[in-house]
CSV table of C-alpha atoms in Angstrom, one decimal:
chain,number,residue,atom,x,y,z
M,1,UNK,CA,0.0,0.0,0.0
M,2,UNK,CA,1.0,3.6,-1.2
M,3,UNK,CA,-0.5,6.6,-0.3
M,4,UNK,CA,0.5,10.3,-2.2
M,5,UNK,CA,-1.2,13.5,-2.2
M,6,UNK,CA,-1.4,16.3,-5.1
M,7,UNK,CA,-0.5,19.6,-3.3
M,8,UNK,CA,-1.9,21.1,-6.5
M,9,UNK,CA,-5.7,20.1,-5.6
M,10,UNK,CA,-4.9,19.5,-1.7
M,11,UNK,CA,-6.6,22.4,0.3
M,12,UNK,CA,-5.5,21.4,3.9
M,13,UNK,CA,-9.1,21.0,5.1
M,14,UNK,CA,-7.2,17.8,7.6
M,15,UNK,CA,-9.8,15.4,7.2
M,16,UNK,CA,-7.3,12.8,6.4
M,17,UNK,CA,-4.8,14.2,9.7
M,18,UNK,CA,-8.0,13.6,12.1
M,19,UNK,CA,-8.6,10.2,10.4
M,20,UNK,CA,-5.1,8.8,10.6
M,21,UNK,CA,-2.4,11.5,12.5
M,22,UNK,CA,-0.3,8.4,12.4
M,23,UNK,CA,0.1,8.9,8.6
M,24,UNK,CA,-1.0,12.5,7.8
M,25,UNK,CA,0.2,15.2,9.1
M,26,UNK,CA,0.0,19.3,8.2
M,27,UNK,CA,3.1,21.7,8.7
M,28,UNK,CA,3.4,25.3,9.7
M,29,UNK,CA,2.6,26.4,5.7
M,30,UNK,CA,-0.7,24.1,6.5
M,31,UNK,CA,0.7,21.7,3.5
M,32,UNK,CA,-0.2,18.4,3.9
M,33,UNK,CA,3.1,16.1,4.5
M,34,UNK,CA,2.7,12.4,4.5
M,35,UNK,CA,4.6,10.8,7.6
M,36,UNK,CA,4.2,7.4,6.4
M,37,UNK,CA,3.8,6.8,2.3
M,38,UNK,CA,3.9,3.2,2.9
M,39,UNK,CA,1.7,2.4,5.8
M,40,UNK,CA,1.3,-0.8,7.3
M,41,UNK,CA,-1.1,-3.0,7.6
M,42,UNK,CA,-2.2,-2.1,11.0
M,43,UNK,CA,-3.9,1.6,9.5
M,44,UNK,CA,-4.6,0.2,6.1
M,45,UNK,CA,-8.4,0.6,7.0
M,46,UNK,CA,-7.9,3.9,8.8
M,47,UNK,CA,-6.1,4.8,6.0
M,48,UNK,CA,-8.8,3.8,3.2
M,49,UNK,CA,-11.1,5.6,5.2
M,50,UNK,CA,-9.3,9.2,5.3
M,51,UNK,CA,-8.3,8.7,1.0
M,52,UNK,CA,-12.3,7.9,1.1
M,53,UNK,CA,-13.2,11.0,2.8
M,54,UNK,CA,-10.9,13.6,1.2
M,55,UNK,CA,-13.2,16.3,-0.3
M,56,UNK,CA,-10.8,17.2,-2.8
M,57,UNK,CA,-9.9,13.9,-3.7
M,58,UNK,CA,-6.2,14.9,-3.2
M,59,UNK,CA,-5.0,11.7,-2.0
M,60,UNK,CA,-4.6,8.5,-4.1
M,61,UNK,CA,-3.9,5.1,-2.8
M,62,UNK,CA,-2.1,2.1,-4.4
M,63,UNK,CA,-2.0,-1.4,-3.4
């Protein structure tokens, strides 16, 4: 599993950072940084759940 995010379409709302801080995380420019672009299995659902529930569909997901 592979997760990336498009900082073109990605408008910091932090959707994905309250769904899985463990993964997703915003900096001090409130872009979007991802902490873990390979998760593991453990937050694969929690994961899932945050690319799901992007409202810009910034985030894709690979597996």
């Amino acid at each position: 599993m592979k997760v990336e995010v498009d900082p073109m379409i990605c408008e910091a709302n932090a959707v994905c950072t309250g769904l899985a801080p463990e993964v997703f995380e915003l900096d001090d420019d409130d872009e979007l940084r991802i902490l873990l672009p390979e998760p593991p299995q453990a937050l694969a659902d929690r994961v899932r759940h945050a690319v799901r529930s992007c409202p810009k569909a910034a985030l894709t997901l690979s597996e």
